């Protein structure tokens, strides 16, 4: 079971569109009610190279339970990190989900 390896609790933030008051919409990130358990790793050099060749940035892999409600475009936050989900993949035998993410550095001073 993968559950014993999932050593972090992560908040899931999802983009929603809200009226901007001027007839348009603005995108805001809203925290989802459920947290997920995950294991955050750095991808292999090969995975990073493949992402760069495809014009993407891939700095971290997050392993999740197969039932985790995580989608492309979500942010996973926890442990002082904010990870933007670039894609979510599952192996053919659904034992886990893997979110390929990009770390967004934040300024702790505001």
mmCIF file of N, CA, C and O in Angstrom:
data_model
loop_
_atom_site.group_PDB
_atom_site.id
_atom_site.type_symbol
_atom_site.label_atom_id
_atom_site.label_comp_id
_atom_site.label_asym_id
_atom_site.label_seq_id
_atom_site.Cartn_x
_atom_site.Cartn_y
_atom_site.Cartn_z
ATOM 1 N N UNK A 1 0.831 -1.194 0.000
ATOM 2 C CA UNK A 1 0.000 0.000 0.000
ATOM 3 C C UNK A 1 0.869 1.248 0.000
ATOM 4 O O UNK A 1 1.861 1.324 0.714
ATOM 5 N N UNK A 2 0.475 2.207 -0.755
ATOM 6 C CA UNK A 2 1.233 3.452 -0.833
ATOM 7 C C UNK A 2 0.986 4.348 0.380
ATOM 8 O O UNK A 2 1.807 5.181 0.721
ATOM 9 N N UNK A 3 -0.131 4.152 1.059
ATOM 10 C CA UNK A 3 -0.517 5.041 2.145
ATOM 11 C C UNK A 3 0.550 5.277 3.189
ATOM 12 O O UNK A 3 0.698 6.380 3.692
ATOM 13 N N UNK A 4 1.331 4.279 3.511
ATOM 14 C CA UNK A 4 2.358 4.442 4.551
ATOM 15 C C UNK A 4 3.497 5.356 4.117
ATOM 16 O O UNK A 4 4.255 5.845 4.939
ATOM 17 N N UNK A 5 3.651 5.584 2.816
ATOM 18 C CA UNK A 5 4.717 6.446 2.296
ATOM 19 C C UNK A 5 4.285 7.912 2.175
ATOM 20 O O UNK A 5 5.120 8.774 1.944
ATOM 21 N N UNK A 6 3.004 8.170 2.303
ATOM 22 C CA UNK A 6 2.488 9.528 2.125
ATOM 23 C C UNK A 6 2.654 10.285 3.440
ATOM 24 O O UNK A 6 1.827 10.206 4.330
ATOM 25 N N UNK A 7 3.729 11.043 3.538
ATOM 26 C CA UNK A 7 4.132 11.634 4.800
ATOM 27 C C UNK A 7 3.811 13.121 4.953
ATOM 28 O O UNK A 7 4.251 13.750 5.908
ATOM 29 N N UNK A 8 3.057 13.688 4.020
ATOM 30 C CA UNK A 8 2.709 15.108 4.097
ATOM 31 C C UNK A 8 1.218 15.293 3.910
ATOM 32 O O UNK A 8 0.572 14.549 3.165
ATOM 33 N N UNK A 9 0.680 16.293 4.588
ATOM 34 C CA UNK A 9 -0.706 16.696 4.375
ATOM 35 C C UNK A 9 -0.678 17.974 3.546
ATOM 36 O O UNK A 9 0.021 18.929 3.895
ATOM 37 N N UNK A 10 -1.415 17.976 2.450
ATOM 38 C CA UNK A 10 -1.405 19.098 1.518
ATOM 39 C C UNK A 10 -2.809 19.654 1.333
ATOM 40 O O UNK A 10 -3.772 18.896 1.215
ATOM 41 N N UNK A 11 -2.895 20.973 1.302
ATOM 42 C CA UNK A 11 -4.150 21.636 0.968
ATOM 43 C C UNK A 11 -4.284 21.658 -0.551
ATOM 44 O O UNK A 11 -3.300 21.842 -1.264
ATOM 45 N N UNK A 12 -5.503 21.506 -1.039
ATOM 46 C CA UNK A 12 -5.775 21.584 -2.479
ATOM 47 C C UNK A 12 -6.473 22.912 -2.738
ATOM 48 O O UNK A 12 -7.499 23.220 -2.129
ATOM 49 N N UNK A 13 -5.908 23.711 -3.628
ATOM 50 C CA UNK A 13 -6.493 24.985 -4.042
ATOM 51 C C UNK A 13 -6.852 24.869 -5.514
ATOM 52 O O UNK A 13 -6.044 24.409 -6.325
ATOM 53 N N UNK A 14 -8.071 25.269 -5.870
ATOM 54 C CA UNK A 14 -8.566 25.116 -7.239
ATOM 55 C C UNK A 14 -9.020 26.466 -7.787
ATOM 56 O O UNK A 14 -9.624 27.270 -7.080
ATOM 57 N N UNK A 15 -8.738 26.695 -9.057
ATOM 58 C CA UNK A 15 -9.119 27.948 -9.710
ATOM 59 C C UNK A 15 -10.628 28.005 -9.929
ATOM 60 O O UNK A 15 -11.244 27.015 -10.315
ATOM 61 N N UNK A 16 -11.204 29.161 -9.641
ATOM 62 C CA UNK A 16 -12.609 29.422 -9.953
ATOM 63 C C UNK A 16 -12.688 30.801 -10.590
ATOM 64 O O UNK A 16 -11.802 31.637 -10.405
ATOM 65 N N UNK A 17 -13.748 31.015 -11.339
ATOM 66 C CA UNK A 17 -13.970 32.317 -11.958
ATOM 67 C C UNK A 17 -15.027 33.061 -11.165
ATOM 68 O O UNK A 17 -16.071 32.505 -10.825
ATOM 69 N N UNK A 18 -14.748 34.322 -10.867
ATOM 70 C CA UNK A 18 -15.681 35.156 -10.115
ATOM 71 C C UNK A 18 -15.878 36.461 -10.879
ATOM 72 O O UNK A 18 -14.958 36.937 -11.550
ATOM 73 N N UNK A 19 -17.072 37.056 -10.788
ATOM 74 C CA UNK A 19 -17.293 38.341 -11.456
ATOM 75 C C UNK A 19 -16.315 39.391 -10.933
ATOM 76 O O UNK A 19 -16.004 39.431 -9.745
ATOM 77 N N UNK A 20 -15.815 40.225 -11.856
ATOM 78 C CA UNK A 20 -14.869 41.255 -11.443
ATOM 79 C C UNK A 20 -15.520 42.607 -11.177
ATOM 80 O O UNK A 20 -14.854 43.581 -10.880
ATOM 81 N N UNK A 21 -16.859 42.693 -11.330
ATOM 82 C CA UNK A 21 -17.572 43.937 -11.080
ATOM 83 C C UNK A 21 -17.609 44.870 -12.273
ATOM 84 O O UNK A 21 -18.243 45.917 -12.230
ATOM 85 N N UNK A 22 -16.920 44.503 -13.342
ATOM 86 C CA UNK A 22 -16.891 45.349 -14.542
ATOM 87 C C UNK A 22 -17.397 44.575 -15.754
ATOM 88 O O UNK A 22 -17.066 44.907 -16.883
ATOM 89 N N UNK A 23 -18.178 43.538 -15.518
ATOM 90 C CA UNK A 23 -18.733 42.756 -16.615
ATOM 91 C C UNK A 23 -17.870 41.595 -17.054
ATOM 92 O O UNK A 23 -18.253 40.837 -17.937
ATOM 93 N N UNK A 24 -16.726 41.437 -16.450
ATOM 94 C CA UNK A 24 -15.841 40.333 -16.800
ATOM 95 C C UNK A 24 -15.702 39.358 -15.646
ATOM 96 O O UNK A 24 -16.511 39.353 -14.711
ATOM 97 N N UNK A 25 -14.678 38.551 -15.723
ATOM 98 C CA UNK A 25 -14.422 37.573 -14.671
ATOM 99 C C UNK A 25 -12.951 37.609 -14.306
ATOM 100 O O UNK A 25 -12.103 37.966 -15.117
ATOM 101 N N UNK A 26 -12.682 37.223 -13.075
ATOM 102 C CA UNK A 26 -11.289 37.082 -12.663
ATOM 103 C C UNK A 26 -11.110 35.690 -12.072
ATOM 104 O O UNK A 26 -12.030 35.116 -11.495
ATOM 105 N N UNK A 27 -9.930 35.188 -12.219
ATOM 106 C CA UNK A 27 -9.589 33.849 -11.729
ATOM 107 C C UNK A 27 -9.042 33.979 -10.312
ATOM 108 O O UNK A 27 -8.132 34.761 -10.068
ATOM 109 N N UNK A 28 -9.601 33.207 -9.400
ATOM 110 C CA UNK A 28 -9.104 33.187 -8.031
ATOM 111 C C UNK A 28 -8.913 31.736 -7.604
ATOM 112 O O UNK A 28 -9.599 30.832 -8.084
ATOM 113 N N UNK A 29 -7.982 31.527 -6.697
ATOM 114 C CA UNK A 29 -7.737 30.201 -6.166
ATOM 115 C C UNK A 29 -8.526 30.059 -4.864
ATOM 116 O O UNK A 29 -8.456 30.929 -3.991
ATOM 117 N N UNK A 30 -9.286 28.961 -4.754
ATOM 118 C CA UNK A 30 -10.142 28.711 -3.597
ATOM 119 C C UNK A 30 -9.707 27.395 -2.955
ATOM 120 O O UNK A 30 -9.570 26.370 -3.641
ATOM 121 N N UNK A 31 -9.517 27.432 -1.650
ATOM 122 C CA UNK A 31 -9.128 26.215 -0.932
ATOM 123 C C UNK A 31 -10.294 25.237 -0.925
ATOM 124 O O UNK A 31 -11.427 25.584 -0.607
ATOM 125 N N UNK A 32 -9.991 23.981 -1.259
ATOM 126 C CA UNK A 32 -10.987 22.921 -1.246
ATOM 127 C C UNK A 32 -11.130 22.390 0.183
ATOM 128 O O UNK A 32 -10.185 22.445 0.972
ATOM 129 N N UNK A 33 -12.313 21.880 0.522
ATOM 130 C CA UNK A 33 -12.541 21.464 1.910
ATOM 131 C C UNK A 33 -11.684 20.278 2.363
ATOM 132 O O UNK A 33 -11.362 20.163 3.534
ATOM 133 N N UNK A 34 -11.311 19.418 1.455
ATOM 134 C CA UNK A 34 -10.546 18.223 1.822
ATOM 135 C C UNK A 34 -9.055 18.435 1.577
ATOM 136 O O UNK A 34 -8.668 19.004 0.566
ATOM 137 N N UNK A 35 -8.232 17.948 2.507
ATOM 138 C CA UNK A 35 -6.794 17.902 2.282
ATOM 139 C C UNK A 35 -6.455 16.533 1.699
ATOM 140 O O UNK A 35 -7.273 15.619 1.727
ATOM 141 N N UNK A 36 -5.247 16.405 1.162
ATOM 142 C CA UNK A 36 -4.787 15.126 0.633
ATOM 143 C C UNK A 36 -3.453 14.769 1.284
ATOM 144 O O UNK A 36 -2.703 15.644 1.702
ATOM 145 N N UNK A 37 -3.201 13.483 1.367
ATOM 146 C CA UNK A 37 -1.906 13.013 1.826
ATOM 147 C C UNK A 37 -1.034 12.781 0.609
ATOM 148 O O UNK A 37 -1.492 12.280 -0.414
ATOM 149 N N UNK A 38 0.246 13.159 0.726
ATOM 150 C CA UNK A 38 1.131 13.006 -0.415
ATOM 151 C C UNK A 38 2.575 12.804 -0.018
ATOM 152 O O UNK A 38 2.961 13.015 1.129
ATOM 153 N N UNK A 39 3.350 12.392 -0.974
ATOM 154 C CA UNK A 39 4.806 12.282 -0.836
ATOM 155 C C UNK A 39 5.402 13.142 -1.935
ATOM 156 O O UNK A 39 5.138 12.920 -3.116
ATOM 157 N N UNK A 40 6.177 14.132 -1.553
ATOM 158 C CA UNK A 40 6.746 15.084 -2.499
ATOM 159 C C UNK A 40 8.197 14.691 -2.783
ATOM 160 O O UNK A 40 9.004 14.571 -1.861
ATOM 161 N N UNK A 41 8.501 14.460 -4.047
ATOM 162 C CA UNK A 41 9.848 14.082 -4.490
ATOM 163 C C UNK A 41 10.276 14.964 -5.643
ATOM 164 O O UNK A 41 9.441 15.546 -6.339
ATOM 165 N N UNK A 42 11.583 15.002 -5.866
ATOM 166 C CA UNK A 42 12.085 15.634 -7.079
ATOM 167 C C UNK A 42 12.111 14.577 -8.173
ATOM 168 O O UNK A 42 12.437 13.413 -7.906
ATOM 169 N N UNK A 43 11.763 14.956 -9.403
ATOM 170 C CA UNK A 43 11.770 13.978 -10.497
ATOM 171 C C UNK A 43 13.202 13.629 -10.898
ATOM 172 O O UNK A 43 14.146 14.348 -10.569
ATOM 173 N N UNK A 44 13.313 12.548 -11.634
ATOM 174 C CA UNK A 44 14.630 12.145 -12.127
ATOM 175 C C UNK A 44 15.127 13.170 -13.154
ATOM 176 O O UNK A 44 14.348 13.949 -13.713
ATOM 177 N N UNK A 45 16.410 13.141 -13.404
ATOM 178 C CA UNK A 45 16.997 14.035 -14.409
ATOM 179 C C UNK A 45 16.365 13.787 -15.771
ATOM 180 O O UNK A 45 16.130 14.725 -16.542
ATOM 181 N N UNK A 46 16.063 12.530 -16.083
ATOM 182 C CA UNK A 46 15.432 12.190 -17.367
ATOM 183 C C UNK A 46 14.046 12.819 -17.468
ATOM 184 O O UNK A 46 13.698 13.393 -18.506
ATOM 185 N N UNK A 47 13.255 12.724 -16.399
ATOM 186 C CA UNK A 47 11.921 13.325 -16.407
ATOM 187 C C UNK A 47 11.997 14.842 -16.594
ATOM 188 O O UNK A 47 11.205 15.428 -17.326
ATOM 189 N N UNK A 48 12.954 15.458 -15.935
ATOM 190 C CA UNK A 48 13.108 16.919 -16.063
ATOM 191 C C UNK A 48 13.518 17.294 -17.490
ATOM 192 O O UNK A 48 13.018 18.258 -18.056
ATOM 193 N N UNK A 49 14.423 16.519 -18.069
ATOM 194 C CA UNK A 49 14.871 16.780 -19.433
ATOM 195 C C UNK A 49 13.720 16.616 -20.419
ATOM 196 O O UNK A 49 13.535 17.450 -21.318
ATOM 197 N N UNK A 50 12.934 15.564 -20.265
ATOM 198 C CA UNK A 50 11.782 15.359 -21.151
ATOM 199 C C UNK A 50 10.791 16.516 -21.049
ATOM 200 O O UNK A 50 10.253 16.971 -22.056
ATOM 201 N N UNK A 51 10.563 17.010 -19.850
ATOM 202 C CA UNK A 51 9.662 18.148 -19.674
ATOM 203 C C UNK A 51 10.224 19.384 -20.361
ATOM 204 O O UNK A 51 9.498 20.107 -21.050
ATOM 205 N N UNK A 52 11.525 19.635 -20.197
ATOM 206 C CA UNK A 52 12.145 20.797 -20.838
ATOM 207 C C UNK A 52 12.046 20.702 -22.352
ATOM 208 O O UNK A 52 11.783 21.699 -23.026
ATOM 209 N N UNK A 53 12.237 19.509 -22.908
ATOM 210 C CA UNK A 53 12.147 19.327 -24.353
ATOM 211 C C UNK A 53 10.734 19.601 -24.856
ATOM 212 O O UNK A 53 10.549 20.018 -25.994
ATOM 213 N N UNK A 54 9.749 19.362 -24.000
ATOM 214 C CA UNK A 54 8.356 19.620 -24.375
ATOM 215 C C UNK A 54 7.942 21.054 -24.059
ATOM 216 O O UNK A 54 6.789 21.422 -24.240
ATOM 217 N N UNK A 55 8.884 21.852 -23.555
ATOM 218 C CA UNK A 55 8.575 23.245 -23.253
ATOM 219 C C UNK A 55 7.872 23.431 -21.921
ATOM 220 O O UNK A 55 7.199 24.439 -21.701
ATOM 221 N N UNK A 56 8.006 22.471 -21.008
ATOM 222 C CA UNK A 56 7.348 22.552 -19.703
ATOM 223 C C UNK A 56 8.402 22.541 -18.604
ATOM 224 O O UNK A 56 9.554 22.171 -18.829
ATOM 225 N N UNK A 57 7.969 22.951 -17.430
ATOM 226 C CA UNK A 57 8.843 22.880 -16.269
ATOM 227 C C UNK A 57 8.274 21.841 -15.315
ATOM 228 O O UNK A 57 7.081 21.819 -15.052
ATOM 229 N N UNK A 58 9.128 20.969 -14.829
ATOM 230 C CA UNK A 58 8.703 19.873 -13.949
ATOM 231 C C UNK A 58 9.736 19.794 -12.833
ATOM 232 O O UNK A 58 10.832 19.285 -13.028
ATOM 233 N N UNK A 59 9.390 20.319 -11.649
ATOM 234 C CA UNK A 59 10.359 20.368 -10.568
ATOM 235 C C UNK A 59 10.092 19.348 -9.472
ATOM 236 O O UNK A 59 10.990 19.027 -8.708
ATOM 237 N N UNK A 60 8.841 18.873 -9.351
ATOM 238 C CA UNK A 60 8.499 17.950 -8.269
ATOM 239 C C UNK A 60 7.428 16.955 -8.717
ATOM 240 O O UNK A 60 6.559 17.297 -9.523
ATOM 241 N N UNK A 61 7.502 15.748 -8.154
ATOM 242 C CA UNK A 61 6.449 14.749 -8.291
ATOM 243 C C UNK A 61 5.759 14.639 -6.941
ATOM 244 O O UNK A 61 6.425 14.622 -5.898
ATOM 245 N N UNK A 62 4.439 14.571 -6.959
ATOM 246 C CA UNK A 62 3.688 14.360 -5.729
ATOM 247 C C UNK A 62 2.886 13.075 -5.906
ATOM 248 O O UNK A 62 2.049 12.978 -6.806
ATOM 249 N N UNK A 63 3.171 12.092 -5.068
ATOM 250 C CA UNK A 63 2.464 10.822 -5.103
ATOM 251 C C UNK A 63 1.278 10.909 -4.158
ATOM 252 O O UNK A 63 1.400 11.397 -3.029
ATOM 253 N N UNK A 64 0.110 10.458 -4.626
ATOM 254 C CA UNK A 64 -1.161 10.600 -3.908
ATOM 255 C C UNK A 64 -1.913 9.285 -3.890
ATOM 256 O O UNK A 64 -1.644 8.393 -4.708
ATOM 257 N N UNK A 65 -2.893 9.189 -3.008
ATOM 258 C CA UNK A 65 -3.799 8.050 -3.038
ATOM 259 C C UNK A 65 -4.586 8.082 -4.356
ATOM 260 O O UNK A 65 -4.830 9.158 -4.920
ATOM 261 N N UNK A 66 -5.029 6.937 -4.856
ATOM 262 C CA UNK A 66 -5.758 6.920 -6.128
ATOM 263 C C UNK A 66 -7.089 7.665 -6.072
ATOM 264 O O UNK A 66 -7.625 8.048 -7.100
ATOM 265 N N UNK A 67 -7.608 7.911 -4.890
ATOM 266 C CA UNK A 67 -8.894 8.608 -4.742
ATOM 267 C C UNK A 67 -8.732 10.118 -4.532
ATOM 268 O O UNK A 67 -9.728 10.823 -4.397
ATOM 269 N N UNK A 68 -7.505 10.610 -4.509
ATOM 270 C CA UNK A 68 -7.261 12.032 -4.251
ATOM 271 C C UNK A 68 -7.882 12.896 -5.354
ATOM 272 O O UNK A 68 -7.678 12.653 -6.543
ATOM 273 N N UNK A 69 -8.641 13.911 -4.942
ATOM 274 C CA UNK A 69 -9.283 14.830 -5.880
ATOM 275 C C UNK A 69 -8.313 15.962 -6.210
ATOM 276 O O UNK A 69 -8.346 17.033 -5.622
ATOM 277 N N UNK A 70 -7.416 15.678 -7.155
ATOM 278 C CA UNK A 70 -6.408 16.636 -7.604
ATOM 279 C C UNK A 70 -6.454 16.668 -9.121
ATOM 280 O O UNK A 70 -6.480 15.624 -9.768
ATOM 281 N N UNK A 71 -6.472 17.883 -9.683
ATOM 282 C CA UNK A 71 -6.595 18.062 -11.134
ATOM 283 C C UNK A 71 -5.494 18.980 -11.656
ATOM 284 O O UNK A 71 -4.899 19.743 -10.890
ATOM 285 N N UNK A 72 -5.290 18.920 -12.951
ATOM 286 C CA UNK A 72 -4.371 19.832 -13.614
ATOM 287 C C UNK A 72 -4.812 21.264 -13.311
ATOM 288 O O UNK A 72 -5.995 21.593 -13.375
ATOM 289 N N UNK A 73 -3.857 22.126 -12.952
ATOM 290 C CA UNK A 73 -4.162 23.516 -12.641
ATOM 291 C C UNK A 73 -4.352 23.784 -11.159
ATOM 292 O O UNK A 73 -4.313 24.927 -10.718
ATOM 293 N N UNK A 74 -4.566 22.721 -10.367
ATOM 294 C CA UNK A 74 -4.681 22.895 -8.919
ATOM 295 C C UNK A 74 -3.337 23.316 -8.345
ATOM 296 O O UNK A 74 -2.289 23.138 -8.968
ATOM 297 N N UNK A 75 -3.384 23.856 -7.133
ATOM 298 C CA UNK A 75 -2.173 24.100 -6.362
ATOM 299 C C UNK A 75 -2.225 23.210 -5.132
ATOM 300 O O UNK A 75 -3.271 23.075 -4.503
ATOM 301 N N UNK A 76 -1.090 22.603 -4.803
ATOM 302 C CA UNK A 76 -0.955 21.816 -3.580
ATOM 303 C C UNK A 76 -0.058 22.630 -2.653
ATOM 304 O O UNK A 76 1.052 23.006 -3.027
ATOM 305 N N UNK A 77 -0.572 22.914 -1.459
ATOM 306 C CA UNK A 77 0.168 23.770 -0.531
ATOM 307 C C UNK A 77 0.377 23.060 0.793
ATOM 308 O O UNK A 77 -0.541 22.463 1.344
ATOM 309 N N UNK A 78 1.596 23.159 1.278
ATOM 310 C CA UNK A 78 1.918 22.573 2.576
ATOM 311 C C UNK A 78 3.415 22.557 2.787
ATOM 312 O O UNK A 78 4.192 22.555 1.827
ATOM 313 N N UNK A 79 3.831 22.578 4.036
ATOM 314 C CA UNK A 79 5.255 22.538 4.338
ATOM 315 C C UNK A 79 6.010 23.727 3.797
ATOM 316 O O UNK A 79 7.189 23.618 3.471
ATOM 317 N N UNK A 80 5.325 24.875 3.660
ATOM 318 C CA UNK A 80 5.977 26.071 3.136
ATOM 319 C C UNK A 80 6.159 26.073 1.629
ATOM 320 O O UNK A 80 6.846 26.940 1.092
ATOM 321 N N UNK A 81 5.547 25.124 0.937
ATOM 322 C CA UNK A 81 5.679 25.045 -0.516
ATOM 323 C C UNK A 81 4.328 25.243 -1.190
ATOM 324 O O UNK A 81 3.284 24.910 -0.636
ATOM 325 N N UNK A 82 4.383 25.775 -2.409
ATOM 326 C CA UNK A 82 3.202 25.878 -3.261
ATOM 327 C C UNK A 82 3.571 25.234 -4.591
ATOM 328 O O UNK A 82 4.439 25.719 -5.308
ATOM 329 N N UNK A 83 2.899 24.128 -4.897
ATOM 330 C CA UNK A 83 3.183 23.344 -6.096
ATOM 331 C C UNK A 83 2.004 23.444 -7.054
ATOM 332 O O UNK A 83 0.877 23.125 -6.686
ATOM 333 N N UNK A 84 2.270 23.874 -8.279
ATOM 334 C CA UNK A 84 1.235 23.949 -9.299
ATOM 335 C C UNK A 84 1.222 22.648 -10.082
ATOM 336 O O UNK A 84 2.251 22.224 -10.615
ATOM 337 N N UNK A 85 0.057 22.013 -10.148
ATOM 338 C CA UNK A 85 -0.079 20.721 -10.824
ATOM 339 C C UNK A 85 -0.108 20.939 -12.328
ATOM 340 O O UNK A 85 -0.980 21.632 -12.854
ATOM 341 N N UNK A 86 0.854 20.348 -13.031
ATOM 342 C CA UNK A 86 0.936 20.442 -14.495
ATOM 343 C C UNK A 86 0.207 19.286 -15.170
ATOM 344 O O UNK A 86 -0.342 19.445 -16.252
ATOM 345 N N UNK A 87 0.211 18.111 -14.530
ATOM 346 C CA UNK A 87 -0.533 16.959 -15.056
ATOM 347 C C UNK A 87 -0.694 15.942 -13.939
ATOM 348 O O UNK A 87 0.043 15.959 -12.955
ATOM 349 N N UNK A 88 -1.679 15.076 -14.095
ATOM 350 C CA UNK A 88 -1.918 13.989 -13.151
ATOM 351 C C UNK A 88 -1.963 12.703 -13.956
ATOM 352 O O UNK A 88 -2.697 12.606 -14.940
ATOM 353 N N UNK A 89 -1.157 11.731 -13.550
ATOM 354 C CA UNK A 89 -1.101 10.453 -14.259
ATOM 355 C C UNK A 89 -1.338 9.318 -13.275
ATOM 356 O O UNK A 89 -1.112 9.463 -12.077
ATOM 357 N N UNK A 90 -1.816 8.189 -13.801
ATOM 358 C CA UNK A 90 -2.055 6.988 -13.009
ATOM 359 C C UNK A 90 -1.425 5.810 -13.733
ATOM 360 O O UNK A 90 -1.485 5.732 -14.958
ATOM 361 N N UNK A 91 -0.847 4.870 -12.975
ATOM 362 C CA UNK A 91 -0.343 3.662 -13.622
ATOM 363 C C UNK A 91 -1.513 2.807 -14.083
ATOM 364 O O UNK A 91 -2.658 3.034 -13.687
ATOM 365 N N UNK A 92 -1.233 1.797 -14.899
ATOM 366 C CA UNK A 92 -2.320 0.944 -15.411
ATOM 367 C C UNK A 92 -3.035 0.207 -14.288
ATOM 368 O O UNK A 92 -4.223 -0.056 -14.372
ATOM 369 N N UNK A 93 -2.321 -0.172 -13.236
ATOM 370 C CA UNK A 93 -2.981 -0.737 -12.059
ATOM 371 C C UNK A 93 -3.046 0.388 -11.027
ATOM 372 O O UNK A 93 -2.031 0.808 -10.513
ATOM 373 N N UNK A 94 -4.222 0.888 -10.782
ATOM 374 C CA UNK A 94 -4.396 2.107 -9.996
ATOM 375 C C UNK A 94 -4.057 1.881 -8.530
ATOM 376 O O UNK A 94 -4.913 1.568 -7.719
ATOM 377 N N UNK A 95 -2.789 2.073 -8.216
ATOM 378 C CA UNK A 95 -2.326 1.981 -6.831
ATOM 379 C C UNK A 95 -2.055 3.360 -6.257
ATOM 380 O O UNK A 95 -2.013 3.538 -5.053
ATOM 381 N N UNK A 96 -1.806 4.304 -7.138
ATOM 382 C CA UNK A 96 -1.509 5.663 -6.723
ATOM 383 C C UNK A 96 -1.779 6.603 -7.898
ATOM 384 O O UNK A 96 -1.992 6.158 -9.022
ATOM 385 N N UNK A 97 -1.761 7.889 -7.617
ATOM 386 C CA UNK A 97 -1.786 8.919 -8.659
ATOM 387 C C UNK A 97 -0.504 9.713 -8.494
ATOM 388 O O UNK A 97 -0.005 9.875 -7.382
ATOM 389 N N UNK A 98 0.012 10.219 -9.584
ATOM 390 C CA UNK A 98 1.212 11.046 -9.533
ATOM 391 C C UNK A 98 0.904 12.382 -10.184
ATOM 392 O O UNK A 98 0.486 12.434 -11.338
ATOM 393 N N UNK A 99 1.095 13.451 -9.417
ATOM 394 C CA UNK A 99 0.921 14.793 -9.944
ATOM 395 C C UNK A 99 2.301 15.346 -10.285
ATOM 396 O O UNK A 99 3.179 15.401 -9.417
ATOM 397 N N UNK A 100 2.478 15.707 -11.539
ATOM 398 C CA UNK A 100 3.730 16.334 -11.965
ATOM 399 C C UNK A 100 3.555 17.827 -11.762
ATOM 400 O O UNK A 100 2.613 18.428 -12.299
ATOM 401 N N UNK A 101 4.445 18.418 -10.971
ATOM 402 C CA UNK A 101 4.221 19.786 -10.487
ATOM 403 C C UNK A 101 5.425 20.693 -10.730
ATOM 404 O O UNK A 101 6.534 20.233 -10.972
ATOM 405 N N UNK A 102 5.159 21.988 -10.581
ATOM 406 C CA UNK A 102 6.193 23.014 -10.604
ATOM 407 C C UNK A 102 6.121 23.765 -9.282
ATOM 408 O O UNK A 102 5.048 24.231 -8.889
ATOM 409 N N UNK A 103 7.259 23.886 -8.622
ATOM 410 C CA UNK A 103 7.323 24.625 -7.363
ATOM 411 C C UNK A 103 7.330 26.114 -7.650
ATOM 412 O O UNK A 103 8.078 26.593 -8.499
ATOM 413 N N UNK A 104 6.463 26.841 -6.945
ATOM 414 C CA UNK A 104 6.447 28.295 -7.027
ATOM 415 C C UNK A 104 7.069 28.826 -5.747
ATOM 416 O O UNK A 104 6.570 28.562 -4.657
ATOM 417 N N UNK A 105 8.172 29.520 -5.891
ATOM 418 C CA UNK A 105 8.844 30.099 -4.732
ATOM 419 C C UNK A 105 8.018 31.260 -4.216
ATOM 420 O O UNK A 105 7.516 32.069 -4.982
ATOM 421 N N UNK A 106 7.864 31.328 -2.905
ATOM 422 C CA UNK A 106 7.137 32.444 -2.297
ATOM 423 C C UNK A 106 8.093 33.261 -1.454
ATOM 424 O O UNK A 106 9.121 32.767 -0.985
ATOM 425 N N UNK A 107 7.750 34.505 -1.260
ATOM 426 C CA UNK A 107 8.564 35.399 -0.462
ATOM 427 C C UNK A 107 8.030 35.376 0.960
ATOM 428 O O UNK A 107 6.944 35.892 1.221
ATOM 429 N N UNK A 108 8.755 34.782 1.914
ATOM 430 C CA UNK A 108 8.238 34.665 3.265
ATOM 431 C C UNK A 108 8.030 36.014 3.952
ATOM 432 O O UNK A 108 7.257 36.124 4.885
ATOM 433 N N UNK A 109 8.670 37.058 3.466
ATOM 434 C CA UNK A 109 8.519 38.384 4.064
ATOM 435 C C UNK A 109 7.314 39.147 3.543
ATOM 436 O O UNK A 109 7.042 40.259 3.967
ATOM 437 N N UNK A 110 6.563 38.554 2.635
ATOM 438 C CA UNK A 110 5.385 39.223 2.114
ATOM 439 C C UNK A 110 5.590 39.611 0.740
ATOM 440 O O UNK A 110 5.061 40.177 -0.054
#
